[in-house]
Coordinates of C-alpha atoms in Angstrom, one line a residue:
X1 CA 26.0 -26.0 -24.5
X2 CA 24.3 -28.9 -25.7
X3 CA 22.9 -29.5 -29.3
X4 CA 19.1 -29.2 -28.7
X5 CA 19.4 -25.9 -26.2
X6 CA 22.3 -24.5 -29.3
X7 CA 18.9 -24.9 -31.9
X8 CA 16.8 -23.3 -29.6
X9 CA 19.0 -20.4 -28.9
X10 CA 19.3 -19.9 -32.7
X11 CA 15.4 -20.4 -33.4
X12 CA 15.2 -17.2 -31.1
X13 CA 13.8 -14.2 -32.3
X14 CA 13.7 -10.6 -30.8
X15 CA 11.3 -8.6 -31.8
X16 CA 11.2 -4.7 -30.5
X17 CA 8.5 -3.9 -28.2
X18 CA 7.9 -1.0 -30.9
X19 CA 9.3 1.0 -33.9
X20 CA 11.8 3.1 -31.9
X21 CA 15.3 2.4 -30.4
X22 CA 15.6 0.1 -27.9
X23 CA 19.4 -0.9 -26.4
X24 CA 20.6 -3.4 -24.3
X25 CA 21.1 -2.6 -20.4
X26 CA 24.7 -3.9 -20.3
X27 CA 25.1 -2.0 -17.2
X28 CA 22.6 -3.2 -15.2
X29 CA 22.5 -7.2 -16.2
X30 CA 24.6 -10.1 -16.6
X31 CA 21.9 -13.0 -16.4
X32 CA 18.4 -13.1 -17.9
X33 CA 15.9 -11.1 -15.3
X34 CA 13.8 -12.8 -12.9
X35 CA 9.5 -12.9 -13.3
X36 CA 10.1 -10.5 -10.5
X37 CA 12.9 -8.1 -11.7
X38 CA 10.7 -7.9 -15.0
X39 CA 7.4 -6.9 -13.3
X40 CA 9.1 -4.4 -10.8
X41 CA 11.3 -2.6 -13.7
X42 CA 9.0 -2.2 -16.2
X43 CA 6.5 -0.2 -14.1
X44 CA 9.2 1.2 -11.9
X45 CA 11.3 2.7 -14.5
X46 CA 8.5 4.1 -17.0
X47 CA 6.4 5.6 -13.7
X48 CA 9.7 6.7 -11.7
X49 CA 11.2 8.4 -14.6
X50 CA 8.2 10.3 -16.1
X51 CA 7.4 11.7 -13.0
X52 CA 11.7 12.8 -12.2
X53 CA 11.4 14.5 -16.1
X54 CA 8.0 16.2 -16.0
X55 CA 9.2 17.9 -12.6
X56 CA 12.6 18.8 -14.1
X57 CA 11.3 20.0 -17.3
X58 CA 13.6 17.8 -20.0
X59 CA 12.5 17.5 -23.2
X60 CA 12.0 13.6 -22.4
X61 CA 8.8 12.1 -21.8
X62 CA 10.3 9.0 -19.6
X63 CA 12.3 6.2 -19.8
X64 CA 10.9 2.4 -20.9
X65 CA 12.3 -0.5 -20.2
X66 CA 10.9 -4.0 -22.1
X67 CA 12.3 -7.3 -21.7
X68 CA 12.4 -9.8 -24.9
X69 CA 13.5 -13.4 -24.0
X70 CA 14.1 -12.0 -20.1
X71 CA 16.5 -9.5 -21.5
X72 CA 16.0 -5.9 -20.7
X73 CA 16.0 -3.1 -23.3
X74 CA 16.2 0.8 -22.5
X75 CA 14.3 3.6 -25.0
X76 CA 14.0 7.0 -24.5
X77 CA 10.5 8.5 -25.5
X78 CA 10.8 12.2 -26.3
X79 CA 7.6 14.4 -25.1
X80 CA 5.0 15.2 -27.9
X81 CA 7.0 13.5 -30.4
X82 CA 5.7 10.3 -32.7
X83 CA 7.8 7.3 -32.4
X84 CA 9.2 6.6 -35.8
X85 CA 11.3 3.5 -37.0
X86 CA 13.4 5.5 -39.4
X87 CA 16.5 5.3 -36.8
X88 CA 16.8 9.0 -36.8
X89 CA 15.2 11.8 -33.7
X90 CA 12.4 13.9 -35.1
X91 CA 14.2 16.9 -36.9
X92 CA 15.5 19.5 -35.8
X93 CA 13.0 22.4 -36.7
X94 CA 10.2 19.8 -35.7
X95 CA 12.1 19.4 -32.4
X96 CA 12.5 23.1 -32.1
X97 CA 8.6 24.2 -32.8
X98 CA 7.3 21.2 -30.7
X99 CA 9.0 22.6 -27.6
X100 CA 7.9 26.1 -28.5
X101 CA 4.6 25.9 -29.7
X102 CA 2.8 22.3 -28.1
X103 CA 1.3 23.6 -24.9
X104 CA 2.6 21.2 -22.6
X105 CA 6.4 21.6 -23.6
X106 CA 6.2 25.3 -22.7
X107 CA 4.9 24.3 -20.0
X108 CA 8.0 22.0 -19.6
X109 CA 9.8 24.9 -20.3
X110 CA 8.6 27.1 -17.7
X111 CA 9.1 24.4 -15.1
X112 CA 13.1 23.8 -16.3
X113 CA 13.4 27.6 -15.8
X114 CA 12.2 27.4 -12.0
X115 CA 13.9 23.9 -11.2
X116 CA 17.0 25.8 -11.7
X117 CA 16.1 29.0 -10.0
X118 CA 15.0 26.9 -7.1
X119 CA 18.2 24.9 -6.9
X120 CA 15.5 21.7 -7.6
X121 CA 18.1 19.1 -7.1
X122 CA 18.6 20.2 -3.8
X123 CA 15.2 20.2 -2.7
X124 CA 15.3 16.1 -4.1
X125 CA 18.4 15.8 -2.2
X126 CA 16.3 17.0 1.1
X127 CA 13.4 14.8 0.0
X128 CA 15.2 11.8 0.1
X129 CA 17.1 12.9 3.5
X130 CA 13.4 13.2 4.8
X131 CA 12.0 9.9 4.0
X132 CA 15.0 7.8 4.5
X133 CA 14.5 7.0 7.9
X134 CA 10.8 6.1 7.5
X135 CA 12.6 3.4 5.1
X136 CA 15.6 2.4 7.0
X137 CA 12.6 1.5 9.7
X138 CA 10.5 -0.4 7.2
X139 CA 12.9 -2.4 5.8
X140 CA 14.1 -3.5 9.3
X141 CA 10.7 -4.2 10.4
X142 CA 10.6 -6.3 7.2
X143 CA 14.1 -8.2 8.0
X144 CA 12.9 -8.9 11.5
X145 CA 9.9 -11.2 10.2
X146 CA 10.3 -14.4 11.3
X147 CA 9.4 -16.0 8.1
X148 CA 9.5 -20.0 9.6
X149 CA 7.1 -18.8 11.5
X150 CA 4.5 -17.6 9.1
X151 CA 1.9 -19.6 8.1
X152 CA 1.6 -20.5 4.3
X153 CA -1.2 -17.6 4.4
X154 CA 1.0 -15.5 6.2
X155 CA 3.5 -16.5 3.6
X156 CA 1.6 -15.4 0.6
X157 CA 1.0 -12.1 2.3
X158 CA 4.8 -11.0 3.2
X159 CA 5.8 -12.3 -0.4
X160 CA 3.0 -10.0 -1.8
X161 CA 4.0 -6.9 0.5
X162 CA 7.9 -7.4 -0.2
X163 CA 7.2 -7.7 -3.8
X164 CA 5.0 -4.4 -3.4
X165 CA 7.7 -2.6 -1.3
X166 CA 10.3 -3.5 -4.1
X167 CA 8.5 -1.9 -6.6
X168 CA 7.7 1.6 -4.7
X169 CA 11.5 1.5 -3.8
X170 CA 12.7 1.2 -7.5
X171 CA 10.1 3.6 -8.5
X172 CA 11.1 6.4 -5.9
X173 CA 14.9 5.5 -6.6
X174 CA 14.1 6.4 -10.1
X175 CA 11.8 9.1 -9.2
X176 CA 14.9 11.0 -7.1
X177 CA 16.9 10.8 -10.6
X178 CA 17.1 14.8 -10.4
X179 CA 19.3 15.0 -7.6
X180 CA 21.9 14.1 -10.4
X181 CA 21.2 17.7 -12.1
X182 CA 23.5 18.9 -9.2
X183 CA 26.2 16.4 -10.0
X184 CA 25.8 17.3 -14.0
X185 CA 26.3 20.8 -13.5
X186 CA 29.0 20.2 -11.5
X187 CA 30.8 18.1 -14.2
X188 CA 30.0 20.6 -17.0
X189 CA 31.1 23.4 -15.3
X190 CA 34.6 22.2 -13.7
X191 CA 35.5 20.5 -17.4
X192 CA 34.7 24.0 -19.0
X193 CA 37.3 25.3 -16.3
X194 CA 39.8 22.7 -17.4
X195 CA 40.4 20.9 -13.9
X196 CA 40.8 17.3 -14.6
X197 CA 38.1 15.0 -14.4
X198 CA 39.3 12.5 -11.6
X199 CA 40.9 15.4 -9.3
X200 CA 37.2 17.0 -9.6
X201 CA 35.6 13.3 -9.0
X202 CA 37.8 13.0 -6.0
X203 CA 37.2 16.4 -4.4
X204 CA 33.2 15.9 -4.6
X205 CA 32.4 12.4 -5.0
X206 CA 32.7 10.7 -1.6
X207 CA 30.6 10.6 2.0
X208 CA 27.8 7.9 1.2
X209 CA 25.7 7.5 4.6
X210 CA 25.0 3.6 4.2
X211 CA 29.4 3.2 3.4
X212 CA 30.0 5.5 6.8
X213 CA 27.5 3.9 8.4
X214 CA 28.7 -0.2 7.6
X215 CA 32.2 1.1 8.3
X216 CA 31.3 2.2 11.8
X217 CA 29.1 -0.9 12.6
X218 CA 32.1 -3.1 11.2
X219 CA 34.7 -0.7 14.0
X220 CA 31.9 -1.9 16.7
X221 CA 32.7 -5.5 15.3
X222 CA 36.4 -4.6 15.2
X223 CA 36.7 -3.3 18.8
X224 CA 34.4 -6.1 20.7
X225 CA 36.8 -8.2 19.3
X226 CA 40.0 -6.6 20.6
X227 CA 43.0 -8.4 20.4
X228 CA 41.9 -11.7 19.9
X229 CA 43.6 -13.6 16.5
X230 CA 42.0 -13.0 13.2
X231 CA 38.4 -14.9 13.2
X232 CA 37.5 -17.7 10.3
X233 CA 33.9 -17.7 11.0
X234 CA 30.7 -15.7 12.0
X235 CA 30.3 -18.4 14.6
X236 CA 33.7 -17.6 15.8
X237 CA 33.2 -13.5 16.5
X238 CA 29.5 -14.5 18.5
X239 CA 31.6 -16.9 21.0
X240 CA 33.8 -14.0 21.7
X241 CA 31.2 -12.5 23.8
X242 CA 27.7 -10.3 23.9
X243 CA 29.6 -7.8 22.6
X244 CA 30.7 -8.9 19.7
X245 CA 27.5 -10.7 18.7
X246 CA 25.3 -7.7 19.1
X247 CA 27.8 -6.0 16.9
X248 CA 27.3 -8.9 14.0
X249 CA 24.0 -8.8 14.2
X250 CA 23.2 -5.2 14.0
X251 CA 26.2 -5.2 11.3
X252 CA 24.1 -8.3 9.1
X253 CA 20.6 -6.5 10.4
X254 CA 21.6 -3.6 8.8
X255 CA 23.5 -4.6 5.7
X256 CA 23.8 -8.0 5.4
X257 CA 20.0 -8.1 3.7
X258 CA 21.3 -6.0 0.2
X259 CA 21.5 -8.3 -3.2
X260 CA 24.7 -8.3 -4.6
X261 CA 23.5 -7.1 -7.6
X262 CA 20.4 -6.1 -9.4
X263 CA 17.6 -8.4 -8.9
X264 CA 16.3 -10.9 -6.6
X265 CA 17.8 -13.9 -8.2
X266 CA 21.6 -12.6 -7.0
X267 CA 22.6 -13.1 -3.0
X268 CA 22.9 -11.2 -0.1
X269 CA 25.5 -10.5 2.1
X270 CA 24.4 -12.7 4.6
X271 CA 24.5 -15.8 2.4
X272 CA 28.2 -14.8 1.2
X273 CA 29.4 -15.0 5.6
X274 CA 33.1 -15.6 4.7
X275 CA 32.5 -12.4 2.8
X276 CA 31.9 -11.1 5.6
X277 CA 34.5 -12.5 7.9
X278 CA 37.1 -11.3 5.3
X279 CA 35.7 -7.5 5.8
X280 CA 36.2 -8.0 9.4
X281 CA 39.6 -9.4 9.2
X282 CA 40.7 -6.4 6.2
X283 CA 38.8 -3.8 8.7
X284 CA 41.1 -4.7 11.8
X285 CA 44.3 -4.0 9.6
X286 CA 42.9 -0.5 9.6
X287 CA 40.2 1.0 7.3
X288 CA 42.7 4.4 6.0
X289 CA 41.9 7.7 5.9
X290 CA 40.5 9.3 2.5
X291 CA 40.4 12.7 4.1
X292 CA 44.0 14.0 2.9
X293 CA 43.2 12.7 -0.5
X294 CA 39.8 14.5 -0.7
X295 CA 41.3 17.8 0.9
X296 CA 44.1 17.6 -1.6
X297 CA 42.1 17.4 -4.7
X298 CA 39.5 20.1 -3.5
X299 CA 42.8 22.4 -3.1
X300 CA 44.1 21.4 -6.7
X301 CA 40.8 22.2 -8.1
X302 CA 40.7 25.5 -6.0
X303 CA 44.7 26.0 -7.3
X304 CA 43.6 25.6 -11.2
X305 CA 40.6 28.3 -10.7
X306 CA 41.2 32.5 -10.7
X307 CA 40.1 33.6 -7.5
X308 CA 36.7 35.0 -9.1
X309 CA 35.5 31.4 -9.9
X310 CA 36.7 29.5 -6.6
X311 CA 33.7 30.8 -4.2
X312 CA 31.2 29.3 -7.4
X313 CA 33.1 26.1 -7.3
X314 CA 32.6 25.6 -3.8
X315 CA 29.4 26.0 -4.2
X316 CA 29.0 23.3 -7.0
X317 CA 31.3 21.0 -5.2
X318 CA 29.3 20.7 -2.1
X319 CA 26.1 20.4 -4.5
X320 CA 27.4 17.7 -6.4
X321 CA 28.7 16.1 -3.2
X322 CA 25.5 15.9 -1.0
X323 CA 23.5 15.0 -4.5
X324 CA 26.1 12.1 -5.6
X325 CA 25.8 10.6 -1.9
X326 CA 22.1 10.9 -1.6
X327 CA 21.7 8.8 -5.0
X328 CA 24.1 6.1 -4.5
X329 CA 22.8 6.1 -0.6
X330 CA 19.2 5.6 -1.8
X331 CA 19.8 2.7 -4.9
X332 CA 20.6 1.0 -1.7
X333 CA 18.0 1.4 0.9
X334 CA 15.3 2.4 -1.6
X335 CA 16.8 -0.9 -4.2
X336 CA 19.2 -3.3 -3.3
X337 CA 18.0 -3.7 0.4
X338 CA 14.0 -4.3 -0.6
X339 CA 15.3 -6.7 -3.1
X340 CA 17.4 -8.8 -0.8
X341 CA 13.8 -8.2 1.5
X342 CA 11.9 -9.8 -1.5
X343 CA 14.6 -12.5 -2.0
X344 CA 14.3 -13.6 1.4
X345 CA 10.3 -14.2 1.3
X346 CA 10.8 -16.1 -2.2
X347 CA 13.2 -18.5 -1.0
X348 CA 11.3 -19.3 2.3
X349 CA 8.1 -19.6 -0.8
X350 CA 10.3 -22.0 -2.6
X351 CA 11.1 -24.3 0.5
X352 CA 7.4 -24.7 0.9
X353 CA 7.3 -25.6 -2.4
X354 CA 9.5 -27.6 -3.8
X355 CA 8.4 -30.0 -0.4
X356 CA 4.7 -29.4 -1.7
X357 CA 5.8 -30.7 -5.0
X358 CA 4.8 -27.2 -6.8
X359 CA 8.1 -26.5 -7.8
X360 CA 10.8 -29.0 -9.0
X361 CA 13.4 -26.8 -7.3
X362 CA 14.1 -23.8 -5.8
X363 CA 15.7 -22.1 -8.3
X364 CA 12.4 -22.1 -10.6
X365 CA 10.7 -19.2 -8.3
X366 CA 12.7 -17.2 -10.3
X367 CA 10.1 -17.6 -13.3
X368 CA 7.4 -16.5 -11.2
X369 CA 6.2 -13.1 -10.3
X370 CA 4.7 -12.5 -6.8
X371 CA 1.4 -13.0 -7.0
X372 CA 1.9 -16.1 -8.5
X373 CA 4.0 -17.5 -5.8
X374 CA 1.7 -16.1 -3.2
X375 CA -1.2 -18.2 -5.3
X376 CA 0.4 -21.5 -5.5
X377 CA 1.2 -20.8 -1.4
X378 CA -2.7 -21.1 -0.6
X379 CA -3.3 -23.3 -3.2
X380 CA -5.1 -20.8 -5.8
X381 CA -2.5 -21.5 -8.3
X382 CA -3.0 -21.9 -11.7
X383 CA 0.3 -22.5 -12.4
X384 CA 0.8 -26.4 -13.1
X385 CA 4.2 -27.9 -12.7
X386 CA 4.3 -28.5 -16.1
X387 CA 3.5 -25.6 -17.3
X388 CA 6.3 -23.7 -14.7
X389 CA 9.2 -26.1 -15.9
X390 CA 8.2 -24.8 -19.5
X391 CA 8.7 -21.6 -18.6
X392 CA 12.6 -22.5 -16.5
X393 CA 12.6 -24.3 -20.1
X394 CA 12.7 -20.7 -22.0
X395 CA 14.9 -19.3 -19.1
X396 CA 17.5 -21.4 -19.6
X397 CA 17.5 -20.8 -23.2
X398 CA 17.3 -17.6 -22.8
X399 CA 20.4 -17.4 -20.4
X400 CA 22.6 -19.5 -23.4
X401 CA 21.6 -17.0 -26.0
X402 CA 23.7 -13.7 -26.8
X403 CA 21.1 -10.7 -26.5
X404 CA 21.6 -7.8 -29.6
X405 CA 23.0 -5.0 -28.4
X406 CA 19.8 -2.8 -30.1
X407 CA 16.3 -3.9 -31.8
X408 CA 14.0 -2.1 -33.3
X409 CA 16.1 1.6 -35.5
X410 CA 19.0 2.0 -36.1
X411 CA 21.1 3.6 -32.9
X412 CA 20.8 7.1 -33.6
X413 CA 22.9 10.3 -31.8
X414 CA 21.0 12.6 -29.1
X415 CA 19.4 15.9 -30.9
X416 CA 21.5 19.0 -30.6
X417 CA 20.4 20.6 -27.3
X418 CA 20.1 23.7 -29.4
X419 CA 16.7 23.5 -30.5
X420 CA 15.5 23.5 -26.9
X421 CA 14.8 26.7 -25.1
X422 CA 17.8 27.6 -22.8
X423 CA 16.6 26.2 -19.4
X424 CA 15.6 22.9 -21.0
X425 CA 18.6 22.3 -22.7
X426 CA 20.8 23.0 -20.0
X427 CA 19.0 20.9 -17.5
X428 CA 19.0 17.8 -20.0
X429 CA 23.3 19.0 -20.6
X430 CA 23.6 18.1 -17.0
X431 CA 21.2 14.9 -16.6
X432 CA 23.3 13.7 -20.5
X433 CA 26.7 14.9 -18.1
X434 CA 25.5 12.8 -14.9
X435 CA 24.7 9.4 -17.4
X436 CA 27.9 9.9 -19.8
X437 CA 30.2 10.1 -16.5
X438 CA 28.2 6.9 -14.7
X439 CA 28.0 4.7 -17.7
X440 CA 30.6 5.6 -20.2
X441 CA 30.4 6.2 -23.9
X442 CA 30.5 3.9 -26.7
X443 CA 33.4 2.7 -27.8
X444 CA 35.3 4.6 -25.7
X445 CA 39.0 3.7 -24.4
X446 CA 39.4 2.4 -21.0
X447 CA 40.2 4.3 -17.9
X448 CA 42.3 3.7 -14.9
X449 CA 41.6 5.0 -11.0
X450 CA 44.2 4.7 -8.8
X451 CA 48.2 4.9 -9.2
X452 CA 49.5 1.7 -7.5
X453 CA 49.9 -1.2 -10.0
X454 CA 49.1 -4.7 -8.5
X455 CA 49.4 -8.1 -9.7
X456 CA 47.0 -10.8 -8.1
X457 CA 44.7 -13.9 -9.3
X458 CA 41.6 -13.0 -11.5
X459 CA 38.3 -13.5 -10.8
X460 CA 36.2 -13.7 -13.9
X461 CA 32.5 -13.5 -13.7
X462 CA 29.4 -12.1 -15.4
X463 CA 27.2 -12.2 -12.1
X464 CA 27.7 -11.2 -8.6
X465 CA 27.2 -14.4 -7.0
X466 CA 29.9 -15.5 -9.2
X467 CA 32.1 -13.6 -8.6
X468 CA 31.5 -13.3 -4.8
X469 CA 31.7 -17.1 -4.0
X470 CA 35.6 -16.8 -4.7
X471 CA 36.4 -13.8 -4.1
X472 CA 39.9 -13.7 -1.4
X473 CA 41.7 -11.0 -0.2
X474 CA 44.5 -9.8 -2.9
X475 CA 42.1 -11.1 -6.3
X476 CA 41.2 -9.0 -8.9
X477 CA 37.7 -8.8 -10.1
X478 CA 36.9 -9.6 -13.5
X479 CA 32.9 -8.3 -14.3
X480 CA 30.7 -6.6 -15.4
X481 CA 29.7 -3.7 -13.3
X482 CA 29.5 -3.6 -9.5
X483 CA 26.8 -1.6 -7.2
X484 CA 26.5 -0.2 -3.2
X485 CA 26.0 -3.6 -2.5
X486 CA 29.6 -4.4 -3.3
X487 CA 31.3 -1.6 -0.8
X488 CA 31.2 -4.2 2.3
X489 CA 34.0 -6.5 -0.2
X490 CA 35.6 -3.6 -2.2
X491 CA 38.1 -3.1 0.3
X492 CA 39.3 -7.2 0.1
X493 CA 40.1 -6.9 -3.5
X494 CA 43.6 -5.9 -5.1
X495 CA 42.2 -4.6 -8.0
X496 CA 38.7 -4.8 -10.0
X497 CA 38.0 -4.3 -13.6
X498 CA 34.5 -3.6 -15.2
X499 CA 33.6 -4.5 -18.7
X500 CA 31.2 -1.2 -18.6
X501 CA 31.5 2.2 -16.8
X502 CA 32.3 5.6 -16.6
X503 CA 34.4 7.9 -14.4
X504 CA 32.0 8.3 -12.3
X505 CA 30.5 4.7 -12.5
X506 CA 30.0 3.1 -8.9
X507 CA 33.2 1.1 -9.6
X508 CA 35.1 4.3 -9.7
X509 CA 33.8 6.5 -7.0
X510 CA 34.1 3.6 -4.7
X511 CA 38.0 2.5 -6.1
X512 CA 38.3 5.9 -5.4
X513 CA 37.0 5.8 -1.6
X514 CA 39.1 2.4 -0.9
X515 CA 42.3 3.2 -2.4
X516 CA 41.3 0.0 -5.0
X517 CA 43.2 0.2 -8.1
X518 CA 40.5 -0.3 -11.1
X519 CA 40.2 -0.1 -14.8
X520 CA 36.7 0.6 -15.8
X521 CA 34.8 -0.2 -19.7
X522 CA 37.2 -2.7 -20.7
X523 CA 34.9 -3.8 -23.3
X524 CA 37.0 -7.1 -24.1
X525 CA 37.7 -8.3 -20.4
X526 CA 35.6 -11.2 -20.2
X527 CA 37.2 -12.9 -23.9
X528 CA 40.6 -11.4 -22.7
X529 CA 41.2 -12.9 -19.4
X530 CA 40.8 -16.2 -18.4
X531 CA 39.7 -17.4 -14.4
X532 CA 42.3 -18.0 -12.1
X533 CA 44.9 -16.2 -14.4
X534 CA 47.7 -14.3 -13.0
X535 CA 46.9 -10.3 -14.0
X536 CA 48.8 -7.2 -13.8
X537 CA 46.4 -4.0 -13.7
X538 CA 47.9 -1.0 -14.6
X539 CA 45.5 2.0 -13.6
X540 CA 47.9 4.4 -15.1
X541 CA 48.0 2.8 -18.1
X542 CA 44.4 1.6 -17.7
X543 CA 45.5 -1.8 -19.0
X544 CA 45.6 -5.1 -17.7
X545 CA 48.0 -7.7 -18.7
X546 CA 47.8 -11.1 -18.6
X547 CA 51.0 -12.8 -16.9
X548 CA 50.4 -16.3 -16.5

C-alpha cells in the first residue's frame, strides 16, 4: 500500500447508518460491494425479509443491510420497538407487554400460532418448487441474448432488465427465508434427543436439485466423451463430436452463468474453463456414491432414539431435508445465476465503453449502478469521466481499509425468547437454530467435517476469483466462505478451510456431499497460512498445520 492511499484509509470514518447495532457481513463479503450489489441488497434484504417475518410471525420487524465506504452492515430491527443507542434490546418486561398488548404483535402472534399448525415452511418449500421452473426459463432466455448483437439502446435495456431481475431474485431468495423453520426445528429437536450434530447434518442435509442436476449434465459430458484420454481444453471436448459439444453447452448454458461468489464483480464459471475442464476430468474418475453414508447416519440417528420418537424424527428429517435443498437450490437460481446474468450485460456495457472513452477501464462499471450504465450507453449520462474515476478513487480506498467489525451500540446478546408468547418464540428458536448452525457463533472453536486427513498446497484468498484462478486438483482452499456456485470445483479440491461458518454452513453440507475434508470458522486462517504453503488439515482435530 502506498503512502497517500495508507492516509486516506486512516482519514476514513464510519459512521452508523443509525443509533442501533450494525455488524459486519463477514460471511457474505471479502471485497468492497459493487454500485450494483449495493443497490440490489439494500432493497432486497429489508423488503425480502420483512415480508418472510411478518408471514412467520417472529418478533423481528426485518432485516437492514447499509453499506459505509462499500462495506455492508447487517441490523436487526425488532417490531414495535424504538431503536435505542444504549447497546442493550428493549427490556425484558417492555419486550414482553409490546408483544402482548401492541395490536399488531398479537396479531404476529396469532399468525406464528398457524404457521406452525400449517406446517408453513412447507407450504414455502412448495412455493419455491412452483415457481422454479418459470425461473430456470427466464434466466435461460436471458443467457441466450446475444448481447454483440444488441444495439447500444438495446444495450441499456437488457442491462436495465438484468439489473431488475437481480433484484426480484435476491428479494424472493430472501423472501423464502422460512423454509429454514423446518430445518431449525429439525436441529432443536434432534440436539434435545442427544444425536450428534454431524450424524443428524448427514442424514438430512443433502439432495440439492441444481448439484444433481450439474452432476448429471457433467455424466452426459462424461459419456460423449468415452474412452478418449483426459481433455485439457473446452475446445478439446467440442472436436470430439456433436455429442460432446451439445453436452458442454447445455452443461455451461445451465451452470456455467452463476458468479462465484456474491456479487456481480466476482466470475462465472464460464470465464474460470479450465475449471471446468478439471470437473470433467475429476467426474470421469467417478463421482462416488453418498447414498451409504446418508442411509447410515439416518440409521444411527434412528439407533440413538426409543422407538416412540423414531416415526417424529422421520418426519423432521424429511422436513428439514426438502427445506435445506429448496434454499440452497434457490440462492442459486433465484441469486447467483441472475447475478452472473447481470455481470454478463455489464461487461459487454463496459466494452462499449471504455472504446467510447466513458470509462477508463472496464473494471470501473463496478462503481456504477444500472441505470447509470444504461444512461451513459445512449448518451444520457451525467456521469463525467472524471467524476467516475473519483468515485473507483474511493473504491480503491475503500478495498485497502479494514472495515469494524460493528458501528453504531455496543454488540449486545439476543433477548430471552421467554418474553414472547409460546408460538413466537419457538418459531424465532428455530430461525436463531437455522442461522447459528449456517454461520457459526462468535468466537467459537473450529470444526472439522470429514475423517480423512490430507496434505496438499494451499490456496489463500479472500475472494472467489482468487481463489479460483489457481485452484488444481489436490489444493486446499484457504477463504473466506464458499456458496452453490462453488459445488461444480468442490469436488477438485483436497481439502477447503473457511475463515467463517457453521455446521451447517454451505462449506460443510457440501464437504459433506463430496467426501472433501474441511475445517470450517478458523478465524485466524488468512494470518496463519501463507499461499502456496505445504498444509496438513486435520478434520478430526479440526486443525490445520502448516508443514512447509
Amino acid at each position: 500500500m502506498n503512502s497517500d492511499i495508507d492516509a486516506q484509509v486512516a482519514a476514513l470514518e464510519w459512521p452508523a447508518p443509525d443509533p442501533g447495532e450494525w455488524d459486519f457481513d463477514a460471511s457474505h463479503q471479502s471485497t468492497p460491494a459493487t454500485a450494483t450489489g449495493q443497490a440490489v441488497q439494500t432493497v432486497a434484504m429489508r423488503t425480502g425479509f420483512g415480508q418472510a417475518f411478518a408471514r412467520f410471525g417472529l418478533p423481528l420487524s426485518h432485516m437492514a443491510m447499509e453499506f459505509v465506504n462499500d462495506w455492508g452492515y447487517l441490523s436487526a430491527f425488532v417490531h414495535g420497538a424504538p431503536r435505542k443507542g444504549n447497546g442493550k434490546p428493549p427490556p425484558a418486561l417492555v419486550l414482553k407487554l409490546l408483544s402482548r398488548l401492541l395490536p399488531s404483535a398479537r396479531q404476529r402472534t396469532k399468525v406464528a400460532a398457524e404457521a406452525i399448525a400449517d406446517q408453513r415452511s412447507l407450504r414455502e418449500v412448495e412455493r419455491y418448487e412452483a415457481m422454479r421452473p418459470e425461473w430456470i426459463s427466464t434466466n435461460l432466455e436471458l443467457e441466450d441474448v446475444d448481447l454483440a448483437g444488441l444495439s447500444d439502446v438495446e444495450l441499456a435495456e437488457h442491462v436495465r432488465r438484468t439489473g431488475d431481475h437481480l433484484r426480484t431474485g435476491m428479494t424472493t431468495h430472501f423472501d423464502l427465508i422460512g423454509q429454514a423453520a423446518a430445518v431449525g426445528e429439525y436441529l432443536v429437536r434432534t440436539e434435545e434427543w442427544g444425536i450428534e450434530p454431524a450424524m443428524a447434518a448427514k442424514a438430512a442435509f443433502h439432495g440439492v436439485q441444481t448439484s444433481i442436476e450439474a452432476g448429471r449434465r457433467l455424466d452426459d459430458i462424461v459419456t460423449a466423451i468415452g474412452a478418449a484420454p483426459p481433455v485439457e481444453s473446452l475446445e478439446q471436448v467440442r472436436a470430439l463430436g456433436p455429442e460432446a459439444a451439445d453436452a458442454l453447452e447445455s452443461y455451461l448454458r445451465h451452470h456455467g452463468g452463476w458468479v462465484m461468489a456474491d456479487d456481480i464483480d466476482a466470475p462465472t464459471l464460464r470465464e474460470l474453463p479450465h475449471l471446468v475442464v478439471e470437473s470433467i476430468n475429476q467426474r470421469r474418475q467417478g463421482s462416488g456414491d453418498e447414498g451409504p453414508a446418508i442411509d447410515a447416519a439416518r440409521q444411527g440417528c434412528l439407533d440413538a432414539l426409543g422407538a416412540g420418537d423414531q416415526a417424529e424424527f422421520e418426519r423432521l428429517r424429511t422436513n428439514a431435508q426438502r427445506a435445506y435443498a429448496a434454499l440452497d437450490d434457490n440462492s442459486g437460481v433465484l441469486a447467483a445465476w441472475p447475478a452472473g446474468l447481470a455481470r454478463r450485460a455489464q461487461l459487454e456495457a463496459a466494452a462499449r465503453l471504455v472504446e467510447a472513452g466513458a470509462l477508463a477501464q472496464a473494471d470501473d462499471l463496478w462503481t456504477l449502478e444500472p441505470d447509470e450504465i444504461a444512461d451513459l450507453l445512449v448518451g444520457r449520462g451525467v456521469l463525467s469521466p472524471e467524476a467516475i474515476a473519483k468515485r473507483v478513487e474511493r473504491r480503491v480506498v475503500n478495498a485497502a481499509a479494514t472495515p469494524p467489525l460493528h458501528l453504531g451500540s455496543p454488540p449486545s446478546p439476543p433477548p430471552d425468547l421467554g418474553v414472547f408468547p409460546d408460538p413466537v418464540a419457538r418459531n424465532t428458536q428455530y430461525f436463531f437454530a437455522f442461522i447459528s448452525a449456517k454461520f457459526g457463533e462468535p468466537d467459537a472453536p473450529a470444526l472439522g467435517i470429514g475423517e480423512q486427513t490430507v496434505t496438499g498446497r494451499a490456496v489463500v484468498a479472500r475472494s472467489a476469483d482468487e481463489a479460483l484462478a489457481q485452484i488444481e486438483p489436490g489444493d486446499v482452499m484457504i477463504t473466506t466462505y464458499t456458496t452453490p456456485a462453488y459445488n461444480a470445483v468442490m469436488p477438485l479440491l483436497g481439502a477447503v478451510v473457511t475463515v467463517v461458518g457453521g455446521p451447517n454452513s454451505h462449506t460443510a453440507i457440501v464437504a459433506r456431499e463430496f467426501g472433501v475434508a474441511a475445517v470450517i470458522g478458523k478465524a485466524d486462517a488468512f494470518e496463519a497460512i501463507s499461499h502456496g504453503a505445504t498444509v496438513t488439515v486435520d478434520p478430526v482435530a479440526a486443525t490445520v498445520t502448516v508443514v512447509s
